């Protein structure tokens, strides 16, 4: 009975992941205006008599497509940042785990403490305000990713370094090394498979944080080169009395929560518990 | 033992030095970047707007001398607020109140939840496997927006009347699951230890057992102190969004405006205000773990 329940849950999760992925990727291939141009009529009544279920945004575009486009853009931004942080943390973590020099270890500790204590929101706002007005928005997006990545890589690398150190003292690692395995073999065969679970957990925890940064900065007034969930929430929030913008705020908030939980759902469905292994 | 203490003292000094250096670098970078804004102007003593702002170096030096010379009681002036100190005095208590109250409610509530969950293995596991990871992943701002939107639809007057209570409730609710998970893990680890069974067998009362042995060991050995310190700093910063969405009148709006408008003095003060709880929290957590651990281990083994 429990096995059948587990199978059903797994199938439901697979369907949810598949549907979510399709909806997130779809806006890359389908322009926002297509449903309107194709004469697709849904939902709330407009002046011309047409009906859209939850109205249009302030530009007159169907909200459903605007929401999907925003989720896709924000998801891509968060994913790019997350992969950058993981890559940087993995490299720094492996380096830190094998660092023997006392001053080197001290330098890494100081760097990590400094990064952990830095108020990232204030720093990001300051960087944004200091850029010239003619700075391309794409450049600013990359600067944001770089600054946030630089702040989050050191603390994340601490987790990886401690995991690598514990793996290096394990019996199977010692046995492999004593049998003559070279460094590349040890890294590829002994370390990487055991680090994957932790990296998966880190991905599930860092992805929502990037989303939070994007939402927070958009709310404060930062403009990205893409129209993400942050700007959608902000524009809905600024017109609280106008219906259906308050419903847009509710739906977009729920959609953002779903997006932030998607990596965790993927990890649990593929068998990873989503918590760091001890 | 003496060498042990000396090593820990040296490590503590390193931590404090690193934090001070990070703080100074943050203030320096912020002051520099914000002062480069073309509209950055400062008031002269008679209130008239002066000519274009002085170069960065003399401006930073003057502000530093004002702050340090006054014993951190005078934080200089900016264009929107002639006296930064008065602005802080009026509005910072609101931000601190929101952050501190949320922190206390969140961590105390987390401890209560852990004490309830420790009796039920299934409940505890469900909390650790489902509730805690899900709440950790949810962006707090979306929760704030969602609650705000629902209130606007259902009961718009409630926002004006009890906006601060709602804001504190949201922030507390967001940190409570993480706090409960940490307390739960710590309690489980400590309650399984031999010295607890021995203490129970010797007949000491539950109050003394929990007060002198269990809770102190949980605080030191399970990372509760460290995470509590970080979450306090995070809540002070996170109250920015709650203040703005519910219009609670905290200091965040002024700080954000200062960054956009080139008021370097106010922006640098903002960095100091937000950096201080982070640094104090990290130092406190490191210090408590370093210096109280030997004492608690001894007490725990009575």
Coordinates of C-alpha atoms in Angstrom, one line a residue:
Chain A
X1 CA 0.0 0.0 0.0
X2 CA 2.8 2.4 0.9
X3 CA 4.7 1.4 -2.2
X4 CA 1.6 2.1 -4.4
X5 CA 1.2 5.5 -2.6
X6 CA 4.8 6.2 -3.3
X7 CA 4.4 5.4 -7.0
X8 CA 1.4 7.6 -7.3
X9 CA 3.2 10.4 -5.6
X10 CA 6.2 10.0 -7.9
X11 CA 4.0 10.0 -11.0
X12 CA 2.2 13.2 -9.8
X13 CA 5.6 14.8 -9.2
X14 CA 6.8 13.8 -12.7
X15 CA 3.7 15.3 -14.3
X16 CA 4.0 18.5 -12.3
X17 CA 7.7 18.8 -13.2
X18 CA 7.0 18.2 -16.9
X19 CA 4.1 20.6 -17.0
X20 CA 6.1 23.3 -15.1
X21 CA 9.2 22.9 -17.4
X22 CA 7.0 23.1 -20.5
X23 CA 5.3 26.2 -19.3
X24 CA 8.6 27.8 -18.3
X25 CA 10.3 27.0 -21.6
X26 CA 7.3 27.8 -23.8
X27 CA 7.7 31.7 -23.6
X28 CA 11.1 31.3 -25.2
X29 CA 9.4 30.1 -28.4
X30 CA 6.0 31.8 -28.2
X31 CA 5.8 35.6 -28.3
X32 CA 3.5 37.3 -25.7
X33 CA 1.3 38.8 -28.3
X34 CA 0.5 35.6 -30.2
X35 CA -2.6 34.6 -28.2
X36 CA -4.0 38.1 -28.8
X37 CA -3.0 38.1 -32.4
X38 CA -4.4 34.7 -32.9
X39 CA -7.7 35.9 -31.7
X40 CA -7.7 33.7 -28.6
X41 CA -10.4 35.0 -26.3
X42 CA -10.5 33.9 -22.7
X43 CA -11.6 35.2 -19.4
X44 CA -12.4 38.8 -18.2
X45 CA -14.5 41.1 -20.3
X46 CA -12.8 44.0 -22.1
X47 CA -14.2 47.1 -23.7
X48 CA -14.3 45.4 -27.0
X49 CA -16.4 42.6 -25.6
X50 CA -13.6 40.0 -25.4
X51 CA -13.0 38.0 -22.2
X52 CA -9.8 37.1 -20.4
X53 CA -9.9 35.0 -17.2
X54 CA -7.6 37.3 -15.2
X55 CA -7.5 40.3 -17.4
X56 CA -4.5 42.0 -18.9
X57 CA -1.4 43.7 -17.5
X58 CA -0.9 47.4 -17.8
X59 CA 0.3 47.1 -21.4
X60 CA -2.9 45.3 -22.5
X61 CA -1.3 41.9 -22.9
X62 CA -3.0 38.7 -21.6
X63 CA -1.8 38.2 -18.1
X64 CA -1.4 34.4 -18.4
X65 CA 1.3 34.8 -21.1
X66 CA 2.9 37.8 -19.3
X67 CA 3.1 35.6 -16.1
X68 CA 4.7 32.7 -18.0
X69 CA 7.2 34.9 -19.6
X70 CA 8.1 36.5 -16.3
X71 CA 8.5 33.1 -14.6
X72 CA 10.7 31.9 -17.5
X73 CA 12.9 35.0 -17.3
X74 CA 13.3 35.0 -13.5
X75 CA 13.9 31.2 -13.5
X76 CA 16.6 31.6 -16.1
X77 CA 18.3 34.4 -14.2
X78 CA 18.2 32.4 -10.9
X79 CA 19.5 29.3 -12.6
X80 CA 22.4 31.1 -14.2
X81 CA 23.4 32.6 -10.9
X82 CA 23.0 29.3 -9.0
X83 CA 25.2 27.4 -11.5
X84 CA 27.8 30.1 -11.2
X85 CA 27.8 30.0 -7.4
X86 CA 28.0 26.2 -7.4
X87 CA 30.9 26.1 -9.8
X88 CA 32.8 28.7 -7.9
X89 CA 32.0 27.1 -4.6
X90 CA 33.1 23.7 -5.8
X91 CA 36.4 25.0 -7.1
X92 CA 37.1 27.1 -4.0
X93 CA 35.9 24.3 -1.7
X94 CA 38.2 21.6 -3.2
X95 CA 41.1 24.1 -3.0
X96 CA 40.2 25.0 0.6
X97 CA 40.0 21.3 1.6
X98 CA 43.5 20.7 0.3
X99 CA 45.0 23.9 1.6
X100 CA 47.7 23.2 4.1
X101 CA 49.4 26.6 4.4
X102 CA 48.4 28.2 7.7
X103 CA 48.2 31.7 6.3
X104 CA 46.3 30.4 3.3
X105 CA 43.7 28.9 5.6
X106 CA 43.5 32.1 7.6
X107 CA 43.0 34.2 4.4
X108 CA 40.2 31.9 3.3
X109 CA 38.5 32.2 6.7
X110 CA 38.8 36.0 6.7
X111 CA 37.3 36.1 3.2
X112 CA 34.4 33.9 4.2
X113 CA 33.7 35.9 7.4
X114 CA 33.8 39.1 5.5
X115 CA 31.4 37.8 2.8
X116 CA 29.0 36.4 5.4
X117 CA 28.9 39.7 7.2
X118 CA 28.4 41.9 4.2
X119 CA 24.9 43.4 3.8
X120 CA 24.2 42.2 0.3
X121 CA 21.0 44.2 -0.4
X122 CA 22.7 47.5 0.5
X123 CA 25.8 46.6 -1.5
X124 CA 23.7 45.7 -4.6
X125 CA 21.7 48.9 -4.4
X126 CA 24.8 50.9 -4.1
X127 CA 26.4 49.2 -7.1
X128 CA 23.2 49.8 -9.1
X129 CA 23.0 53.5 -8.1
X130 CA 26.7 54.1 -9.0
X131 CA 26.5 52.7 -12.6
X132 CA 26.1 55.3 -15.3
X133 CA 22.6 55.7 -16.7
X134 CA 23.6 54.6 -20.1
X135 CA 24.9 51.2 -18.8
X136 CA 23.1 48.4 -20.7
X137 CA 20.6 46.6 -18.5
X138 CA 22.1 43.3 -19.6
X139 CA 25.5 44.4 -18.2
X140 CA 23.8 45.4 -15.0
X141 CA 22.2 41.9 -14.8
X142 CA 25.6 40.3 -15.1
X143 CA 27.1 42.6 -12.5
X144 CA 24.3 41.7 -10.1
X145 CA 25.0 38.0 -10.7
X146 CA 28.7 38.6 -10.2
X147 CA 28.4 40.6 -7.0
X148 CA 25.9 38.1 -5.5
X149 CA 28.0 35.2 -6.6
X150 CA 31.1 36.7 -5.0
X151 CA 29.3 37.1 -1.7
X152 CA 27.7 33.6 -1.6
X153 CA 30.6 31.5 -3.0
X154 CA 32.8 31.7 0.2
X155 CA 30.2 30.5 2.7
X156 CA 29.0 27.8 0.2
X157 CA 32.6 26.7 -0.3
X158 CA 32.9 26.1 3.4
X159 CA 30.3 23.4 3.3
X160 CA 31.9 21.8 0.3
X161 CA 35.3 22.0 1.9
X162 CA 34.2 20.3 5.1
X163 CA 32.5 17.5 3.0
X164 CA 35.6 17.0 0.9
X165 CA 37.7 16.8 4.0
X166 CA 35.4 14.2 5.5
X167 CA 35.5 12.2 2.3
X168 CA 39.2 12.3 2.1
X169 CA 39.5 10.7 5.5
X170 CA 37.1 7.9 4.6
X171 CA 38.2 4.3 4.2
X172 CA 37.3 3.9 0.5
X173 CA 39.2 7.1 -0.4
X174 CA 42.3 5.9 1.5
X175 CA 42.1 2.5 -0.1
X176 CA 41.8 4.0 -3.5
X177 CA 44.8 6.3 -3.0
X178 CA 46.9 3.5 -1.5
X179 CA 46.2 1.4 -4.6
X180 CA 47.8 4.1 -6.7
X181 CA 44.9 6.1 -8.1
X182 CA 46.0 9.5 -9.4
X183 CA 44.4 12.8 -8.3
X184 CA 42.1 13.0 -11.4
X185 CA 40.8 9.5 -10.8
X186 CA 40.2 10.3 -7.0
X187 CA 38.4 13.4 -7.9
X188 CA 36.2 11.9 -10.6
X189 CA 35.4 8.5 -9.1
X190 CA 35.6 9.1 -5.3
X191 CA 34.7 12.7 -4.6
X192 CA 32.3 13.8 -7.3
X193 CA 29.7 11.0 -6.9
X194 CA 29.5 11.8 -3.2
X195 CA 29.4 15.5 -3.7
X196 CA 26.5 15.4 -6.1
X197 CA 23.9 15.0 -3.4
X198 CA 25.2 17.9 -1.5
X199 CA 25.4 20.0 -4.7
X200 CA 21.8 19.1 -5.3
X201 CA 20.8 20.3 -1.9
X202 CA 22.8 23.5 -2.4
X203 CA 21.1 24.1 -5.7
X204 CA 17.7 23.8 -4.1
X205 CA 18.7 26.2 -1.4
X206 CA 20.6 28.8 -3.6
X207 CA 18.1 29.0 -6.5
X208 CA 15.3 30.5 -4.3
X209 CA 17.8 33.0 -2.8
X210 CA 18.6 34.3 -6.3
X211 CA 14.9 34.6 -6.9
X212 CA 14.5 36.5 -3.7
X213 CA 17.3 38.9 -4.7
X214 CA 15.6 39.6 -8.1
X215 CA 12.2 40.1 -6.5
X216 CA 13.7 42.4 -3.8
X217 CA 15.7 44.6 -6.1
X218 CA 12.9 44.9 -8.6
X219 CA 10.5 46.0 -5.8
X220 CA 13.0 48.6 -4.6
X221 CA 13.2 50.0 -8.2
X222 CA 15.9 48.2 -10.0
X223 CA 15.1 47.5 -13.7
X224 CA 16.5 44.4 -15.4
X225 CA 16.8 43.8 -19.1
X226 CA 14.2 41.1 -18.8
X227 CA 10.7 41.5 -17.5
X228 CA 10.7 39.1 -14.5
X229 CA 8.4 38.2 -11.7
X230 CA 9.8 41.0 -9.5
X231 CA 8.7 43.7 -11.9
X232 CA 5.3 42.0 -12.4
X233 CA 4.7 42.0 -8.6
X234 CA 5.8 45.6 -8.3
X235 CA 3.5 46.8 -11.1
X236 CA 0.6 44.9 -9.6
X237 CA 1.4 46.2 -6.1
X238 CA 1.5 49.8 -7.2
X239 CA -2.2 49.7 -8.3
X240 CA -3.8 48.0 -5.3
X241 CA -7.3 49.4 -5.8
X242 CA -7.5 48.6 -9.5
X243 CA -9.1 45.3 -10.2
X244 CA -7.7 42.8 -11.3
X245 CA -4.2 43.9 -10.2
X246 CA -4.7 42.6 -6.7
X247 CA -5.6 39.2 -8.1
X248 CA -2.5 39.5 -10.3
X249 CA -0.5 40.0 -7.1
X250 CA -2.0 36.9 -5.5
X251 CA -1.5 34.7 -8.6
X252 CA 2.0 36.0 -9.3
X253 CA 3.0 35.5 -5.6
X254 CA 1.8 31.9 -5.7
X255 CA 3.5 31.3 -9.0
X256 CA 6.8 32.7 -7.6
X257 CA 6.5 30.4 -4.6
X258 CA 6.0 27.4 -7.0
X259 CA 9.0 28.4 -9.0
X260 CA 11.2 28.6 -5.9
X261 CA 10.0 25.1 -4.8
X262 CA 10.6 23.5 -8.3
X263 CA 14.2 22.5 -7.8
X264 CA 13.4 20.9 -4.5
X265 CA 10.6 18.9 -6.1
X266 CA 12.9 17.8 -8.9
X267 CA 15.6 16.6 -6.4
X268 CA 13.1 14.7 -4.3
X269 CA 11.6 13.1 -7.4
X270 CA 15.0 11.9 -8.6
X271 CA 15.6 10.3 -5.2
X272 CA 17.6 13.0 -3.3
X273 CA 16.1 13.8 0.0
X274 CA 17.0 17.5 -0.5
X275 CA 18.8 17.8 2.9
X276 CA 22.5 17.8 3.4
X277 CA 23.9 14.3 4.1
X278 CA 25.7 14.1 7.4
Chain B
X1 CA 44.2 24.5 29.4
X2 CA 45.9 27.9 29.4
X3 CA 47.2 27.3 25.9
X4 CA 43.8 26.2 24.9
X5 CA 42.3 29.5 26.1
X6 CA 45.1 31.5 24.4
X7 CA 44.4 29.7 21.1
X8 CA 40.7 30.5 21.3
X9 CA 41.4 34.1 22.3
X10 CA 43.7 34.4 19.2
X11 CA 41.0 33.0 17.0
X12 CA 38.4 35.4 18.5
X13 CA 40.7 38.4 17.8
X14 CA 41.1 37.2 14.2
X15 CA 37.3 37.0 13.8
X16 CA 36.8 40.5 15.2
X17 CA 39.6 41.9 13.1
X18 CA 38.2 40.3 9.9
X19 CA 34.7 41.7 10.6
X20 CA 36.1 45.2 11.3
X21 CA 38.0 45.1 8.1
X22 CA 35.0 43.9 6.1
X23 CA 32.9 46.7 7.7
X24 CA 35.4 49.4 6.9
X25 CA 35.7 48.2 3.3
X26 CA 31.9 48.2 3.0
X27 CA 31.6 51.7 4.3
X28 CA 34.4 53.0 2.2
X29 CA 33.0 51.4 -1.0
X30 CA 29.5 52.7 -0.3
X31 CA 30.7 56.2 0.5
X32 CA 32.8 56.3 -2.7
X33 CA 30.1 54.9 -5.0
X34 CA 27.2 57.0 -3.7
X35 CA 29.3 60.2 -3.6
X36 CA 29.9 59.9 -7.3
X37 CA 26.3 60.6 -8.1
X38 CA 26.0 63.8 -10.1
X39 CA 23.2 65.2 -7.9
X40 CA 25.0 64.7 -4.7
X41 CA 24.9 68.0 -2.8
X42 CA 25.5 68.8 0.8
X43 CA 24.1 71.6 2.9
X44 CA 26.3 74.3 4.2
X45 CA 25.9 75.4 7.9
X46 CA 23.5 78.2 7.1
X47 CA 21.1 75.8 5.2
X48 CA 21.8 76.9 1.7
X49 CA 22.7 74.3 -0.9
X50 CA 26.4 74.4 -1.6
X51 CA 28.2 74.2 -4.9
X52 CA 29.0 70.8 -6.3
X53 CA 30.0 68.3 -3.6
X54 CA 33.6 68.3 -2.5
X55 CA 35.9 65.5 -3.8
X56 CA 35.4 62.1 -2.3
X57 CA 38.5 62.2 -0.1
X58 CA 37.9 65.4 1.9
X59 CA 34.2 64.5 2.1
X60 CA 34.9 61.1 3.6
X61 CA 37.5 62.6 6.0
X62 CA 35.1 65.2 7.2
X63 CA 32.3 62.7 7.8
X64 CA 34.7 60.3 9.6
X65 CA 36.0 63.0 11.8
X66 CA 32.4 64.1 12.6
X67 CA 31.3 60.6 13.5
X68 CA 34.4 59.5 15.4
X69 CA 35.0 62.9 17.1
X70 CA 31.4 63.0 18.4
X71 CA 31.7 59.5 19.8
X72 CA 29.3 58.1 17.2
X73 CA 26.6 60.4 18.3
X74 CA 26.7 62.7 15.3
X75 CA 26.4 61.1 11.9
X76 CA 26.7 64.2 9.7
X77 CA 24.2 65.6 7.3
X78 CA 22.6 64.9 3.9
X79 CA 20.3 66.7 1.5
X80 CA 17.0 65.0 2.4
X81 CA 17.6 65.2 6.1
X82 CA 19.9 67.9 7.5
X83 CA 20.6 65.8 10.5
X84 CA 21.1 62.1 10.0
X85 CA 21.2 61.5 13.7
X86 CA 17.7 62.8 14.2
X87 CA 16.4 60.7 11.4
X88 CA 18.0 57.6 12.9
X89 CA 16.6 58.5 16.3
X90 CA 13.1 58.8 15.0
X91 CA 12.8 55.9 12.6
X92 CA 15.4 53.3 13.5
X93 CA 13.5 52.2 16.6
X94 CA 10.6 51.1 14.3
X95 CA 12.9 48.9 12.2
X96 CA 14.7 47.5 15.2
X97 CA 11.4 46.8 16.9
X98 CA 10.1 44.9 13.9
X99 CA 13.3 42.9 13.5
X100 CA 13.9 42.2 17.2
X101 CA 10.3 41.3 18.0
X102 CA 10.1 38.9 15.0
X103 CA 13.4 37.3 16.1
X104 CA 12.3 36.7 19.7
X105 CA 8.9 35.3 18.7
X106 CA 10.4 33.2 15.9
X107 CA 13.1 31.5 18.1
X108 CA 10.9 31.1 21.2
X109 CA 8.1 29.8 19.0
X110 CA 10.6 27.5 17.4
X111 CA 11.7 26.1 20.8
X112 CA 8.1 25.5 21.8
X113 CA 7.4 23.8 18.5
X114 CA 10.4 21.6 18.9
X115 CA 9.4 20.6 22.5
X116 CA 6.0 19.6 21.1
X117 CA 7.4 17.7 18.1
X118 CA 10.1 15.8 20.1
X119 CA 7.3 13.7 21.5
X120 CA 6.1 12.5 18.1
X121 CA 8.7 10.9 15.8
X122 CA 6.5 11.1 12.7
X123 CA 5.7 14.7 13.3
X124 CA 9.3 15.6 13.9
X125 CA 10.4 13.8 10.7
X126 CA 7.6 15.4 8.7
X127 CA 8.7 18.8 9.9
X128 CA 12.4 18.1 9.0
X129 CA 11.6 16.5 5.7
X130 CA 8.8 18.7 4.4
X131 CA 7.9 21.8 6.3
X132 CA 11.4 23.2 7.0
X133 CA 12.8 22.8 3.5
X134 CA 9.7 24.2 1.9
X135 CA 9.6 27.3 4.1
X136 CA 13.3 27.8 3.6
X137 CA 12.8 27.9 -0.2
X138 CA 9.9 30.3 -0.2
X139 CA 11.0 33.9 -1.0
X140 CA 9.8 36.0 2.0
X141 CA 8.8 38.9 -0.2
X142 CA 6.2 36.8 -2.1
X143 CA 4.7 35.9 1.3
X144 CA 4.5 39.5 2.2
X145 CA 2.9 40.4 -1.1
X146 CA 0.5 37.5 -0.9
X147 CA -0.7 38.4 2.6
X148 CA -1.0 42.1 1.6
X149 CA -3.0 41.2 -1.5
X150 CA -5.4 38.9 0.4
X151 CA -5.9 41.6 3.1
X152 CA -6.5 44.2 0.4
X153 CA -9.2 42.0 -1.1
X154 CA -10.8 40.7 2.2
X155 CA -10.1 43.4 4.9
X156 CA -8.3 46.5 3.6
X157 CA -8.8 48.5 6.8
X158 CA -6.8 45.9 8.7
X159 CA -3.6 47.0 7.0
X160 CA -3.8 50.5 8.5
X161 CA -4.8 49.3 11.9
X162 CA -2.6 46.3 12.5
X163 CA 0.0 46.5 9.8
X164 CA 2.9 46.1 12.1
X165 CA 1.4 43.1 13.9
X166 CA 0.9 41.4 10.5
X167 CA 4.4 42.3 9.4
X168 CA 5.9 40.9 12.6
X169 CA 3.7 37.8 12.2
X170 CA 4.9 37.2 8.7
X171 CA 8.6 37.5 9.6
X172 CA 8.2 35.3 12.7
X173 CA 6.3 32.7 10.8
X174 CA 9.1 32.5 8.2
X175 CA 11.9 31.9 10.6
X176 CA 10.0 29.7 13.0
X177 CA 10.3 26.4 11.0
X178 CA 14.0 26.8 10.6
X179 CA 14.4 27.6 14.3
X180 CA 12.2 24.6 15.2
X181 CA 14.3 22.3 13.0
X182 CA 17.5 23.4 14.6
X183 CA 16.2 23.1 18.1
X184 CA 14.7 19.7 17.3
X185 CA 18.0 18.3 15.9
X186 CA 19.9 19.6 18.9
X187 CA 17.4 18.2 21.4
X188 CA 17.4 14.8 19.8
X189 CA 21.2 14.7 19.8
X190 CA 21.5 15.8 23.4
X191 CA 18.6 13.7 24.8
X192 CA 20.2 10.5 23.3
X193 CA 23.4 11.1 25.2
X194 CA 24.5 9.0 28.1
X195 CA 24.8 11.8 30.6
X196 CA 21.1 12.6 30.2
X197 CA 20.1 9.0 31.1
X198 CA 22.5 9.0 34.0
X199 CA 21.1 12.3 35.2
X200 CA 17.6 11.0 35.0
X201 CA 18.5 7.9 36.8
X202 CA 20.0 9.9 39.7
X203 CA 16.6 11.4 40.2
X204 CA 17.1 15.0 39.3
X205 CA 13.9 16.9 38.5
X206 CA 13.0 17.8 34.9
X207 CA 13.4 21.5 35.4
X208 CA 17.0 21.1 36.6
X209 CA 17.7 18.5 33.9
X210 CA 16.6 20.8 31.1
X211 CA 17.8 24.0 32.6
X212 CA 21.3 22.9 33.6
X213 CA 22.1 20.2 31.2
X214 CA 19.9 19.8 28.1
X215 CA 19.3 23.4 26.9
X216 CA 22.9 24.7 27.5
X217 CA 24.3 21.7 25.6
X218 CA 21.8 22.2 22.8
X219 CA 22.7 25.9 22.6
X220 CA 26.4 25.3 22.2
X221 CA 26.7 22.0 20.3
X222 CA 23.9 22.3 17.7
X223 CA 24.6 25.6 16.0
X224 CA 21.5 27.3 17.5
X225 CA 23.5 30.3 18.8
X226 CA 25.2 30.9 15.4
X227 CA 22.1 30.6 13.4
X228 CA 20.1 32.8 15.8
X229 CA 22.8 35.5 15.5
X230 CA 22.7 35.4 11.7
X231 CA 18.9 35.4 11.6
X232 CA 18.7 38.5 13.8
X233 CA 20.9 40.4 11.3
X234 CA 18.8 39.0 8.4
X235 CA 15.6 40.1 10.1
X236 CA 16.8 43.7 10.5
X237 CA 17.6 43.8 6.8
X238 CA 14.5 41.8 5.9
X239 CA 12.2 44.3 7.7
X240 CA 13.0 46.7 4.8
X241 CA 10.3 44.9 2.7
X242 CA 7.7 44.6 5.4
X243 CA 8.2 48.3 6.3
X244 CA 7.7 49.4 2.7
X245 CA 4.8 47.1 1.8
X246 CA 2.8 47.9 4.9
X247 CA 4.1 51.5 5.2
X248 CA 5.2 51.2 8.8
X249 CA 7.5 54.3 8.8
X250 CA 10.9 52.7 9.5
X251 CA 14.2 53.9 8.4
X252 CA 14.6 51.8 5.3
X253 CA 12.9 54.2 2.9
X254 CA 15.3 57.0 3.8
X255 CA 18.3 54.7 3.4
X256 CA 17.2 53.5 0.0
X257 CA 16.5 57.1 -1.1
X258 CA 19.9 58.2 0.1
X259 CA 21.6 55.6 -2.2
X260 CA 19.7 56.8 -5.2
X261 CA 20.1 60.5 -4.5
X262 CA 23.8 60.6 -3.7
X263 CA 23.7 61.3 0.0
X264 CA 26.8 59.5 0.9
X265 CA 26.8 60.3 4.6
X266 CA 23.3 58.7 5.1
X267 CA 24.2 55.8 2.8
X268 CA 27.4 55.1 4.8
X269 CA 25.4 55.3 8.0
X270 CA 23.0 52.8 6.6
X271 CA 25.8 50.4 5.9
X272 CA 27.0 50.8 9.5
X273 CA 23.5 50.3 10.9
X274 CA 22.9 47.1 8.9
X275 CA 26.4 45.8 9.2
X276 CA 26.6 46.2 13.0
X277 CA 24.0 43.5 14.0
X278 CA 25.6 41.1 11.5
X279 CA 29.1 41.6 12.9
X280 CA 27.9 41.6 16.5
X281 CA 25.9 38.4 15.9
X282 CA 28.8 36.6 14.2
X283 CA 31.2 37.7 17.0
X284 CA 28.8 36.7 19.7
X285 CA 28.1 33.3 18.2
X286 CA 31.8 32.6 17.7
X287 CA 32.7 33.8 21.1
X288 CA 30.1 31.9 23.0
X289 CA 30.9 28.7 21.2
X290 CA 34.7 29.2 21.7
X291 CA 34.6 30.2 25.4
X292 CA 31.6 28.4 26.9
X293 CA 32.0 25.0 25.3
X294 CA 34.5 23.6 27.8
X295 CA 32.4 24.9 30.7
X296 CA 29.2 23.4 29.3
X297 CA 30.8 20.1 28.5
X298 CA 31.8 19.9 32.2
X299 CA 28.4 20.9 33.4
X300 CA 26.7 18.5 31.1
X301 CA 28.7 15.6 32.5
X302 CA 27.7 16.2 36.1

